[in-house]
Amino acid sequence: MTGGMTQPLVYFFGQGRADGTAAMKDLLGGKGAGLAEMTNIGIPVPPGFTIASSICIAYLESRQFPPRLLQQVEAALQRLEAATGKIFGGTEDPLLVSVRSGAAVSMPGMMETILNLGLNDETVVGLAKQSNNPRFAWDSYRRFVQMYGCVVFDLPKAPFEEMLERRKQAAGVERDIDLPAEEMTQLVGEFKAHITAATGKDFPDRPLDQLWGAIEAVFESWHTKRATDYRRLHSISDAMGTAVNIVTMVYGNLAEGSGTGVAFTRDPSTGERVLYGEYLLNAQGEDVVSGSRDPEPIERLRDTLPVAYGELERVARTLERHFRDVQDLEFTIENRKLYMLQTRRAQRTGHAAVRIACEMVEEGLITQEEAVARIPPMDLDQLLHPTIDPKAKLDLLTTGLPASPGAASGAVVFTADRAEERGKKGEAVILVRRETSPEDFHGMVEAKAILTARGGMTSHAAVVARGMGKPCVAGAQEVVVDEAAGFFAVDGRKMKEGEWITLDGGTGRVLAGRAALVEPELSGDFDRLLGWADKVRTLRIRVNADTPADAHRGRDFGAEGIGLCRTEHMFFEGDRLSAMREMIVAADDEGRQKALARLLPMQRGDFEGIFRAMEGYPVTIRLLDPPLHEFLPHDPAEVARLAEEMGREPKELQRIVDGLSEQNPMLGLRGCRLGIIHPEITAMQARAIFEAACTVAARKGRVQPEVMIPLTSTVVEYRRQALIVRQVAEEVFRERQITVPYLLGTMIELPRAALTADEIAAEAQFFSFGTNDLTQTTWGLSRDDAGSFLPYYIEHGIIPDDPFQVLDQSGVGKLISMACDLGRRTRQDLKLGICGEHGGEPAAIAFCDDLGMNYVSCSPFRVPIARLAAAQAALAKRGTMDRTKATV
Amino acid sequence: MTGGMTQPLVYFFGQGRADGTAAMKDLLGGKGAGLAEMTNIGIPVPPGFTIASSICIAYLESRQFPPRLLQQVEAALQRLEAATGKIFGGTEDPLLVSVRSGAAVSMPGMMETILNLGLNDETVVGLAKQSNNPRFAWDSYRRFVQMYGCVVFDLPKAPFEEMLERRKQAAGVERDIDLPAEEMTQLVGEFKAHITAATGKDFPDRPLDQLWGAIEAVFESWHTKRATDYRRLHSISDAMGTAVNIVTMVYGNLAEGSGTGVAFTRDPSTGERVLYGEYLLNAQGEDVVSGSRDPEPIERLRDTLPVAYGELERVARTLERHFRDVQDLEFTIENRKLYMLQTRRAQRTGHAAVRIACEMVEEGLITQEEAVARIPPMDLDQLLHPTIDPKAKLDLLTTGLPASPGAASGAVVFTADRAEERGKKGEAVILVRRETSPEDFHGMVEAKAILTARGGMTSHAAVVARGMGKPCVAGAQEVVVDEAAGFFAVDGRKMKEGEWITLDGGTGRVLAGRAALVEPELSGDFDRLLGWADKVRTLRIRVNADTPADAHRGRDFGAEGIGLCRTEHMFFEGDRLSAMREMIVAADDEGRQKALARLLPMQRGDFEGIFRAMEGYPVTIRLLDPPLHEFLPHDPAEVARLAEEMGREPKELQRIVDGLSEQNPMLGLRGCRLGIIHPEITAMQARAIFEAACTVAARKGRVQPEVMIPLTSTVVEYRRQALIVRQVAEEVFRERQITVPYLLGTMIELPRAALTADEIAAEAQFFSFGTNDLTQTTWGLSRDDAGSFLPYYIEHGIIPDDPFQVLDQSGVGKLISMACDLGRRTRQDLKLGICGEHGGEPAAIAFCDDLGMNYVSCSPFRVPIARLAAAQAALAKRGTMDRTKATV
C-alpha cells in the first residue's frame, strides 16, 4: 500500500470529487480516508488534501521532504485556491487551512493540530474585511500564533496564557471574547516577540513556510514519547506513520449562526438508535474539547439551527448506511451551513455493541455474520460483570494483576476470621492479605472481593476467586500489608481496617473509596448474537470448572463440556483440607490409605454433581496436580492443630512439613510425579471418577469422562499412570455391572512433552495444552515472580504483551504446533484442546482453530467470549472477517 | 542378527571346529561366541553347543519351545556324544554337561548355572566307575541335585546346606570332601525327597528332561528382578535375551592333578604385562567363586602343574594376540590337561586401561586410534582424583549427589568457623552443613571436602567445591544436621563433631570412618594417549573456569579456551561478597553505581589473570547470572552486619531482602533480566572485560574475549544488552587507543531461545548451550528439588538416567538440534558450543560432535575425559569405533 515511485504523495478532495477513498485508510489515515469518502458521496466537506502516511517514515529517517512532495503540495494548493476562490497568502480573501495528523489507527489526542494557518499581518486584514469582524480575525491570528508556537516551536503553553490573562486584566474583561481587536493585535505582537526571545528564530510570516513547518511538526509528533507509548500499549506498528490533512478552514466562531460539535449516529453507551452528541454555538472545535464551556445536548440544535440540524440528521443516516456501522462525527456550522470535518467508526460500550449489531441485522443493514464479526470479543466482559462507571471520578491507589474480573466495593479487613464475622452480618468487606492460603477460604467466601500483595494469576487467591466468580486483584506489589497494625499502605498512604476501597478485577485497579459501579445486564440480544456465533464456529468451547456450581455456570454460558476439572481445587475447604493434609504428610502407606479413604467419598460426590451438571457433555478430569506447599500448614500453630487431629507429634510433623518444602515448587514434586511415587492416590481418584460415572450412568444419565494425567514429561510416566486408571476402571465396571466409555489422555504443559508428543500420542487418546505451565517453562519465568521485571519489559517494548495473558505464538505457540503435528502423526484422531488461561484469549482461540484443535476451555465468564472469538476465527478463515475489517 | 526361519537355532563347537564365531556375540552371547572362537583357533575347549539368544524372548512370550529347537538340540547332543565318545544318559560312560546362561553383554552373577547335568541313579554308577572315585561321583550327583533344586525348582539353598551339615556332624567330619560316598548317596535321596515334599513334583531322572528343565530355568532367569534391575542400571535392552551354553563337563575336582582357576592376560589393576590370577587344586569353579577356600596366586601353578601352566601361558598369549586385548579367562585342569571354559574382554582400572593401551601400541598389537577408541572416557576420572581403595571394607552411611569428584577423609565439623580453625591447624576436616552459602566460604577453603543435606548439583556447595577441585557430596537427603547439638544423624545413627567420615564425591557415597584411599598418579602414558586423541578429534575442548587458578588448571589439562566464566562466582568471597550485596540491595541507582564502582577493579583484575592464563585462547565470559538469593544475607544477624557496613536501617534492609525473595528463584529475576532492569551492571561488567583485555593486549598478549548474554528468551533482550556491551567496548577502545577483536553471543538455556534461535542468531555471533537450565525448563524439573522423586524414577525404569548427568537427547537434545539448525540457517558461521555439566559427558560430546558444534566446555577435571570422548566421537563417525567394539 505504501507506494512506489509512481504513486501520488498528495490526495486532493473537494467539489464533490476526491482522489482517495475509504479503502485507502493505510495510506491516508482514518481521517483522510473519511474526508475523501465523504466528499465522494456528496457530503459537505471543506475542500483540502491529504499527504500520504508513507512520507512520514521517509521524512523521519532523512529529515528531508522528497522533492516530488514539494511539487505535489504546491499543485494541491493551487487546486484548493481554485475550489475555494481564495488565495493562500492573499490579502483580499486569504485561504486559511487547518493542519492535522491522522494515522490509519485512531490515536486520540496523540497528534497535534494547527488551525488558521495562512494568517500574517497582511492576510489578517483580508480576513477582517471578509468576515466583517476584525476581533474575530485578530483572535484567529492570535490563536494561530500561540498554537504554532506550542506545536512547531515546542514552547510551553503557560506563558502565552499568562500574556492573554494580563491583557484581559488590563482591559478589565473576563472572557476572551470580550477582548477588543486592538488588544488582540497587541497580543499577536507580544506572542511573536516571545517566540523569538525563546527560540532565537523569527515567526514565519510566509504562509508556505508556515505550512511546511506545520507538516514537519505533524511528522515529528509521530515520535513523541506519548505517541510511542500509546502505540506500544495498543500494539500499533511504529512503521505505519501518520498522514497530514490540510483542510480549508471553516469557522464555528464566526457569528451567532455558527457552531461546532460532535455526534454519534447512535448512542454509544446504550446503543439506542438516536442521534447523540453535543455542540457549542459560536465556538471552534478546541472549545468543545477543552471543556472551558459546557456544551449543549445535540437535540437542542433542532430548535436553534433547524436547517443545519436536519442536514446533520440526513448526513448521519447517509454515513451510517454507507459505512454500515455507527459513526462518530465532527462538524462545524459556519453561517448556518453544515460542514463535516470527520467521520469514523464509533467506539462503543460492550452493551451498545451487542445491541447495535443485533438491531442492524434486524434493519437489514448487516448480516448475522457481520454482526458476529464486528464485536470485539473482550467487550462482552463488560456485559457479564459489574464494572466501574466510566463517568465516576476515581482515586487510584495502585494497580495489581487483573486476577478475576468484576468490580466491587467494601470495607477493608485483614483476616479471614474478620471477613467472615463482618461478612455474615451482611457488611460488604474486601479481604486484603499479603497472600491467601487454604486457611483463608472461609473468609474469602464472605468477602465481596480479594486483594493480595503477592502471588500471580495462578496464585491461590486468584484461582479460588475465579472459581467463585468474585473480583480479585492479586500481586499488587506496592501494597504493604501490616496485619498486626491493622492497615495497608501504598507508597506511604495508609488504609485502615473498615475504610472503603473498590477493586476492579478486570483491570487490576485498586481504588480508595466507594466508586460508582454499573451492574451487568444480559439482554436477549446477547443470546441472539452468541446463537449466530455458534452457527458459524467449528471449535468447541468448554469450561474450566472444579465444582458442580462452576459446571452449572459454565453450562449457563453455553459451555459444551468441561475441559479442565482441577481435582486439587476440591480440597481447599474445611474437612477436605484436613484430609488432604493428612494424605500429604502421611508417615507411611497405611496412613496415606486412611486419608485417601476419607477423600474418596468427597471426590465421588463432587464428580457425580459435575457429571449431572454437564448433561452428558465430556468432562476432562485432571488427576491431582498439587503444588504441595499450598496445602501445607504455614505456621507452628497450624502444625500443632493438625498434629493433634492426627494424633502425632508436632515436632515430627514439623519435620515432615519442612522436608516437603521446595526451593522451586513450580519445578518440584507435582503432577503425575506424585501419582507415580504414590500410585494409591491415582487409584483413589480413578475410583472416585468411575464410581461417580457408573452411578450417573446407572440412572440413565449420559457421562463422558476424560481422565487426564498431569505434567507428563515422558511417555513412560503416562503409561504407568494410565495402567492404574485402566485397571481401576475395569474393577469398578465389574463391581457395578455397567461400563462407561471414557478417554484417557494427558496435559501437554512441559516442553519435553511437546517435543516427544509423537511418543506420547501413541498411548494417549487426547492432549490438552496447559499453556500456563508451558509458558512458564518455555520462558523460564515463574508467573508468581515475574512481577519484578515483566511490567518493565512490557513498558519498554521488550515484549509486546504479558505472555500469561496473550499466548506467545512464536515461542510457546511453536511448541504447541509441533506437538499437534507430532501427535496427529502417530494418532490421526487425537483429540486436541487447550485449557490454560489462554483458552479465553481471542487471538489464542484463532491460533487453536488454525491448528485444527477440537476445543478450547476457559473459565466460566470467558465462555461467551470464547464462543464469539471462535466464530470470528472461523469467519477469518473464510475471509469474511477481512472484508468487514476493511471498512472505516 | 536374530534369525529368520532358515537360521540355525543351535551352534555346535568341538573337535577344532565351531558353527559360530566371535562376531556372532549378539546371537550366541559373549560366552558362546568366545567358546566358538576359541574352538576355531585350536584352543582346548570341552565340546558343546549354544542355543541362540533369540529363542529366549520367543520362549518367554509363549512359554513354549519351538519344535525346530527340539530337533536341533537332539541333533547337537548326538554330535556331542560322537565328539566325546560318551552317551547322554549312558550307564557306562555317561555324558555330563554344564548348562549356563550367556548374554551378549556380560552380566556377572545375574544368571544361573547348573553343573553335572545328566546324572541319575544309573549314570552315577558309570561316573563312579569311569572316574574310579565313587565319592567324587556321588558328590557330583549331590551337588547337581542341590543346584537343580535351587535353580529349576526355585527352592532356598539353606535346607540343602542344613542337611549336608547334619550329615557331616553325624559322620564327625568337618570338610565336605571328607564325607564318605555312602553318606553322599544318602544325601542325594534326602535332597530328592525334600524337593518332592516342597514342590509336589518328582525330581526328573531322565537326563533329557533335566536338560530342558535347565534350559527353561536359564531363560526364566532373564526375567528375574535382579537381572532386570541390572539391565536397567546398565541400559541393557530387555529384548536382547540370553543364550544357553551346554558344555561337556570337565572336572577340576577329579584328583590331585586337577584344579580350576581364573586368569587375566595382564594385571587388571596395574596393567603390568604378566599373567595374573588364582587357582585352586582339586576344586570346581564354584569353590573359587564362593570363597570357601583361599585360592593360590597363579604363579604357584608353575611349580605345581608346570605343563598345564605352560599351556595356560601359551593360550593366554594366543588369545590376547587373537582378540587384540586383555582377556579374562576361566580354566579347568582335569588330570593335568588344560581346558578353557571362557574368555572375555577383561575389566580393568582406568590406570591399567591407559597403560595397557599404550603398551599394546608399542608392541604393535593395536594402532594409536584403537588405543584411543577403547578406553572408556569416564575411566580417566580414576587417574585424576584420589579414589576409595576398591579392596577397602566400607561402612556406608548414605549416598547423596556426586557433586564434585574425588575422595577425602576427615573429622566432621559443622560450622565454617570451626572448619577454618581446625583446618588451619593442619587437621583434616570435612564441613557438614544443611546447605552452604557464601558466608561459609572461608570454612570451605580449609575443609578437605564438603557434605550438604540439601541442594543439588548446581547448589552453592557443589559449584564452589568443583571450582576448588575439592570432593563434595551434596543433597544427601537422609542426613539430618543438628548444628546446635553438634552431630548429624542418618536413619538414627549419630556422627558427632570430630568423628571421622570419608566422602566419595565421584559416587556420592558418605562413609563412616577413615576409608583407605588410592592417590592418583599421572603417568607419561596418560599424556601420550591424550596426544593421540587430540590428533583424531575435530571438536575443541574448553574449560569452565571462573578464576585464574581454574583457568591454569584447565590449561594444564589441555583446554583450548574457556567456554564458561561465571562472573557471579567471582563474588563468593569476603569483600567481594559485601560489595555484591550492596549492589543487590541498593536503594537507588546511585547506591548501585557506588557498589559497582567497588566491584569494577576486582572483576578487571580477575579477567586480566584469566586472559593471561589462557594465553590467547578464547575466553567466554558470561555476564552476571545471579540467583540473587544466594548472595543475600540469610539471618537477621547478617542483615544487621550488612546494614551497619552500608550505614542503613536494618529494618529497611530486611524489607528489601524480603522483597527480593522469590517463590521460584530458578524462574525469577535472573540472567539478562537483571542487566535489562539495571543496565549499569552490564556496563560495569563490559568495562571490566574490555579494560582487562586492552591491558593484556597492550603488553603484546593475545586476547579473544567472547562476551555472553545469559538467559535470553527473546532477541530483543539480546539486542538491548548487546548494544550496551558494544557501546562500552567502543568507549574503552577509544580511551585505551587499542582495539581488541571480540565476539558477542548468548547462552541458549531456555526452550524459547532454542525455538526462536533463527531470530537470535541474526544478531548473536555465537550460541553456548546451557544444558543445566535447558534440562530444568524442558523437563519442568528443578535440580535442587528433584531429589524427592528422581531417584525413584531411575530405580523404577521410568527414565534411564538422571537427565542432569546424561544429556536427554530425545527431549533436550531435540531442542538443541533445532536451535543449531535454525541458528545456522540465519548465520552460517554461527559458533556453537555447550557449557552445561553435560559438556564433560561422553555421550553428549558425541551428540555435539554430530551436530557440528565447534566446542564443548566442561569443568577442569573433565577436560581430559572430553578430549578422549571427542576423539572417540570422531572415530565413530569414521566407522573405526564400530570395528573395535565388535571384538569380544
Tab-separated table of C-alpha atoms in Angstrom, chain B residues 229-334:
chain	number	residue	atom	x	y	z
B	229	ASP	CA	17.353	-54.223	37.652
B	230	TYR	CA	20.893	-54.832	36.462
B	231	ARG	CA	19.885	-54.274	32.855
B	232	ARG	CA	18.032	-51.116	33.800
B	233	LEU	CA	21.045	-49.828	35.687
B	234	HIS	CA	23.341	-50.507	32.752
B	235	SER	CA	20.922	-49.520	29.999
B	236	ILE	CA	20.805	-53.014	28.526
B	237	SER	CA	17.789	-53.835	26.383
B	238	ASP	CA	15.294	-56.335	27.782
B	239	ALA	CA	14.726	-57.599	24.245
B	240	MET	CA	18.230	-58.995	23.902
B	241	GLY	CA	17.672	-62.291	25.698
B	242	THR	CA	20.276	-64.775	26.841
B	243	ALA	CA	21.834	-67.687	25.012
B	244	VAL	CA	22.259	-71.099	26.700
B	245	ASN	CA	25.622	-72.873	26.666
B	246	ILE	CA	25.628	-76.634	27.064
B	247	VAL	CA	29.175	-77.850	27.531
B	248	THR	CA	30.701	-81.208	28.276
B	249	MET	CA	31.740	-81.366	31.933
B	250	VAL	CA	35.405	-81.355	32.805
B	251	TYR	CA	36.415	-81.798	36.429
B	252	GLY	CA	38.891	-79.790	38.406
B	253	ASN	CA	37.961	-81.814	41.439
B	254	LEU	CA	38.698	-85.213	39.992
B	255	ALA	CA	42.099	-85.733	41.604
B	256	GLU	CA	45.287	-84.044	42.759
B	257	GLY	CA	46.347	-83.371	39.151
B	258	SER	CA	43.175	-81.388	38.677
B	259	GLY	CA	42.206	-77.825	39.505
B	260	THR	CA	40.396	-74.778	38.375
B	261	GLY	CA	41.053	-71.057	38.230
B	262	VAL	CA	40.690	-67.674	36.668
B	263	ALA	CA	43.382	-65.626	34.964
B	264	PHE	CA	43.939	-62.289	33.263
B	265	THR	CA	46.400	-61.976	30.436
B	266	ARG	CA	47.719	-58.785	32.136
B	267	ASP	CA	47.299	-57.389	35.625
B	268	PRO	CA	43.872	-55.659	35.543
B	269	SER	CA	44.788	-53.303	38.408
B	270	THR	CA	48.139	-52.014	37.223
B	271	GLY	CA	48.163	-53.062	33.589
B	272	GLU	CA	51.517	-54.830	34.023
B	273	ARG	CA	52.208	-57.418	31.355
B	274	VAL	CA	52.146	-60.576	33.479
B	275	LEU	CA	49.764	-63.498	33.678
B	276	TYR	CA	47.625	-62.654	36.677
B	277	GLY	CA	45.108	-64.806	38.512
B	278	GLU	CA	44.457	-67.518	41.032
B	279	TYR	CA	43.535	-71.169	41.200
B	280	LEU	CA	42.505	-73.993	43.466
B	281	LEU	CA	43.651	-77.543	43.175
B	282	ASN	CA	41.058	-80.313	43.328
B	283	ALA	CA	38.096	-77.949	43.130
B	284	GLN	CA	35.185	-76.996	40.936
B	285	GLY	CA	34.682	-73.412	39.675
B	286	GLU	CA	32.115	-72.632	42.305
B	287	ASP	CA	34.678	-73.291	45.039
B	288	VAL	CA	36.837	-70.455	43.710
B	289	VAL	CA	33.938	-68.074	43.461
B	290	SER	CA	32.322	-68.946	46.798
B	291	GLY	CA	35.466	-68.137	48.727
B	292	SER	CA	35.128	-71.177	50.940
B	293	ARG	CA	38.781	-71.996	50.290
B	294	ASP	CA	41.557	-69.475	49.766
B	295	PRO	CA	42.881	-69.724	46.229
B	296	GLU	CA	46.586	-69.658	45.349
B	297	PRO	CA	48.228	-66.992	43.170
B	298	ILE	CA	48.566	-68.227	39.613
B	299	GLU	CA	52.396	-68.244	39.550
B	300	ARG	CA	52.446	-71.119	42.063
B	301	LEU	CA	50.790	-73.276	39.396
B	302	ARG	CA	54.094	-73.121	37.532
B	303	ASP	CA	55.631	-75.319	40.243
B	304	THR	CA	52.586	-77.480	40.937
B	305	LEU	CA	51.474	-78.330	37.402
B	306	PRO	CA	54.228	-76.955	35.135
B	307	VAL	CA	52.931	-78.437	31.881
B	308	ALA	CA	49.407	-77.136	32.361
B	309	TYR	CA	50.827	-73.774	33.434
B	310	GLY	CA	52.957	-73.561	30.314
B	311	GLU	CA	49.942	-74.418	28.235
B	312	LEU	CA	47.915	-71.717	30.023
B	313	GLU	CA	50.607	-69.126	29.299
B	314	ARG	CA	50.635	-70.119	25.663
B	315	VAL	CA	46.826	-69.978	25.462
B	316	ALA	CA	46.815	-66.554	27.186
B	317	ARG	CA	49.305	-65.165	24.693
B	318	THR	CA	47.409	-66.637	21.751
B	319	LEU	CA	44.078	-65.273	22.928
B	320	GLU	CA	45.423	-61.801	23.658
B	321	ARG	CA	47.025	-61.649	20.241
B	322	HIS	CA	43.921	-63.034	18.592
B	323	PHE	CA	41.474	-60.681	20.302
B	324	ARG	CA	43.983	-57.840	20.466
B	325	ASP	CA	43.002	-57.063	24.010
B	326	VAL	CA	43.476	-58.256	27.558
B	327	GLN	CA	41.417	-61.364	28.265
B	328	ASP	CA	39.715	-62.603	31.409
B	329	LEU	CA	39.915	-66.418	31.353
B	330	GLU	CA	38.309	-69.328	33.166
B	331	PHE	CA	40.008	-72.685	33.009
B	332	THR	CA	39.850	-76.140	34.461
B	333	ILE	CA	42.635	-78.675	34.597
B	334	GLU	CA	41.378	-82.252	34.541
